PDB file of C-alpha atoms in Angstrom:
ATOM      1  CA  THR Y   1       7.298  13.126  18.035  1.00 80.00           C
ATOM      2  CA  PHE Y   2       5.197  10.403  19.636  1.00 84.00           C
ATOM      3  CA  ALA Y   3       2.612  11.083  16.688  1.00 78.00           C
ATOM      4  CA  GLU Y   4       5.630  10.191  14.127  1.00 81.00           C
ATOM      5  CA  ARG Y   5       6.596   7.364  15.797  1.00 84.00           C
ATOM      6  CA  MET Y   6       3.215   5.768  16.023  1.00 83.00           C
ATOM      7  CA  TYR Y   7       2.865   6.697  12.468  1.00 82.00           C
ATOM      8  CA  GLN Y   8       5.749   4.855  11.128  1.00 85.00           C
ATOM      9  CA  LYS Y   9       5.129   1.814  13.508  1.00 87.00           C
ATOM     10  CA  ARG Y  10       1.968   1.770  12.066  1.00 86.00           C
ATOM     11  CA  ILE Y  11       3.068   1.982   8.396  1.00 87.00           C
ATOM     12  CA  ASN Y  12       5.615  -0.624   8.898  1.00 88.00           C
ATOM     13  CA  ILE Y  13       3.389  -3.308  10.343  1.00 89.00           C
ATOM     14  CA  GLU Y  14       0.912  -2.772   7.418  1.00 87.00           C
ATOM     15  CA  ILE Y  15       3.706  -2.973   5.080  1.00 87.00           C
ATOM     16  CA  ASN Y  16       4.980  -5.999   6.545  1.00 89.00           C
ATOM     17  CA  LYS Y  17       1.693  -7.646   6.526  1.00 88.00           C
ATOM     18  CA  LEU Y  18       1.123  -6.824   2.800  1.00 86.00           C
ATOM     19  CA  THR Y  19       4.506  -8.030   1.566  1.00 86.00           C
ATOM     20  CA  ALA Y  20       4.411 -11.329   3.659  1.00 85.00           C
ATOM     21  CA  ASP Y  21       2.310 -13.422   1.504  1.00 81.00           C
ATOM     22  CA  LYS Y  22       3.531 -13.745  -2.333  1.00 77.00           C
ATOM     23  CA  GLU Y  23       0.071 -15.411  -3.116  1.00 80.00           C
ATOM     24  CA  ALA Y  24      -2.235 -12.772  -1.875  1.00 86.00           C
ATOM     25  CA  ASP Y  25      -4.783 -11.095  -4.104  1.00 90.00           C
ATOM     26  CA  VAL Y  26      -3.379  -7.694  -2.775  1.00 92.00           C
ATOM     27  CA  GLY Y  27       0.051  -6.640  -1.801  1.00 92.00           C
ATOM     28  CA  ILE Y  28       2.899  -4.430  -2.164  1.00 91.00           C
ATOM     29  CA  TYR Y  29       5.775  -5.109  -4.665  1.00 89.00           C
ATOM     30  CA  LYS Y  30       7.754  -1.986  -4.119  1.00 89.00           C
ATOM     31  CA  VAL Y  31       8.472   0.598  -1.133  1.00 90.00           C
ATOM     32  CA  PHE Y  32      10.154   3.774  -1.379  1.00 90.00           C
ATOM     33  CA  ASP Y  33      12.726   4.942   0.933  1.00 87.00           C
ATOM     34  CA  ASP Y  34      10.282   7.173   2.805  1.00 85.00           C
ATOM     35  CA  LYS Y  35       7.729   4.183   3.607  1.00 85.00           C
ATOM     36  CA  LYS Y  36       4.855   6.401   2.557  1.00 90.00           C
ATOM     37  CA  THR Y  37       5.033   5.783  -1.044  1.00 94.00           C
ATOM     38  CA  PHE Y  38       4.928   2.403  -2.567  1.00 94.00           C
ATOM     39  CA  TYR Y  39       3.661   0.549  -5.656  1.00 94.00           C
ATOM     40  CA  ALA Y  40       0.545  -2.088  -4.857  1.00 93.00           C
ATOM     41  CA  PHE Y  41      -1.212  -4.802  -6.739  1.00 93.00           C
ATOM     42  CA  ILE Y  42      -4.610  -6.135  -6.781  1.00 93.00           C
ATOM     43  CA  ARG Y  43      -5.318  -9.408  -8.621  1.00 93.00           C
ATOM     44  CA  GLY Y  44      -8.697  -9.849 -10.360  1.00 92.00           C
ATOM     45  CA  PRO Y  45     -11.328 -11.821  -8.147  1.00 90.00           C
ATOM     46  CA  SER Y  46     -12.434 -15.327  -9.437  1.00 90.00           C
ATOM     47  CA  ASP Y  47     -15.616 -15.751 -11.126  1.00 92.00           C
ATOM     48  CA  SER Y  48     -15.658 -12.012 -12.310  1.00 94.00           C
ATOM     49  CA  PRO Y  49     -14.758 -10.399 -15.644  1.00 95.00           C
ATOM     50  CA  PHE Y  50     -11.282  -9.293 -13.956  1.00 93.00           C
ATOM     51  CA  GLU Y  51     -10.102 -12.823 -13.169  1.00 92.00           C
ATOM     52  CA  GLY Y  52      -6.842 -13.479 -14.102  1.00 91.00           C
ATOM     53  CA  GLY Y  53      -6.040  -9.456 -14.089  1.00 94.00           C
ATOM     54  CA  TYR Y  54      -2.972  -7.898 -12.309  1.00 93.00           C
ATOM     55  CA  PHE Y  55      -3.771  -4.073 -11.560  1.00 95.00           C
ATOM     56  CA  LYS Y  56      -0.652  -1.978 -10.589  1.00 96.00           C
ATOM     57  CA  VAL Y  57      -1.434   0.937  -7.943  1.00 96.00           C
ATOM     58  CA  PHE Y  58       0.763   3.859  -6.951  1.00 96.00           C
ATOM     59  CA  VAL Y  59      -0.082   4.607  -3.504  1.00 95.00           C
ATOM     60  CA  HIS Y  60       0.940   7.606  -1.332  1.00 95.00           C
ATOM     61  CA  LEU Y  61      -0.032   8.003   2.440  1.00 91.00           C
ATOM     62  CA  LYS Y  62      -0.661  11.280   3.735  1.00 88.00           C
ATOM     63  CA  GLU Y  63       1.135  12.575   7.296  1.00 83.00           C
ATOM     64  CA  ASP Y  64      -2.311  12.111   8.985  1.00 82.00           C
ATOM     65  CA  TYR Y  65      -2.686   8.415   7.784  1.00 83.00           C
ATOM     66  CA  PRO Y  66      -5.032   6.462   8.893  1.00 82.00           C
ATOM     67  CA  PHE Y  67      -7.381   9.385   9.555  1.00 85.00           C
ATOM     68  CA  SER Y  68      -7.133  10.420   6.131  1.00 88.00           C
ATOM     69  CA  PRO Y  69      -7.337   8.130   2.930  1.00 93.00           C
ATOM     70  CA  PRO Y  70      -4.283   7.415   0.850  1.00 93.00           C
ATOM     71  CA  TYR Y  71      -3.969   8.837  -2.570  1.00 95.00           C
ATOM     72  CA  MET Y  72      -4.134   5.937  -5.188  1.00 96.00           C
ATOM     73  CA  LYS Y  73      -3.585   5.641  -8.778  1.00 97.00           C
ATOM     74  CA  PHE Y  74      -3.926   2.893 -11.052  1.00 96.00           C
ATOM     75  CA  MET Y  75      -1.304   2.672 -13.448  1.00 93.00           C
ATOM     76  CA  THR Y  76      -1.701   1.677 -16.945  1.00 77.00           C
TER      77      THR Y  76
END
């Protein structure tokens, strides 16, 4: 359907943006085949107690993304 194609197009654009800059403070390091599930990272901001931190996040996008928030879980 049209909605599914637009959903996939939007996800592809966002994944490409988040994987393009390897020095970014937020990005993706593994995308699963469905492109709805991936592992992301967040680097701790400078001049904060989290500076130098590297935080891994599991992300799953729902079918109605971006109209509903993604499911996210910090990995330990």
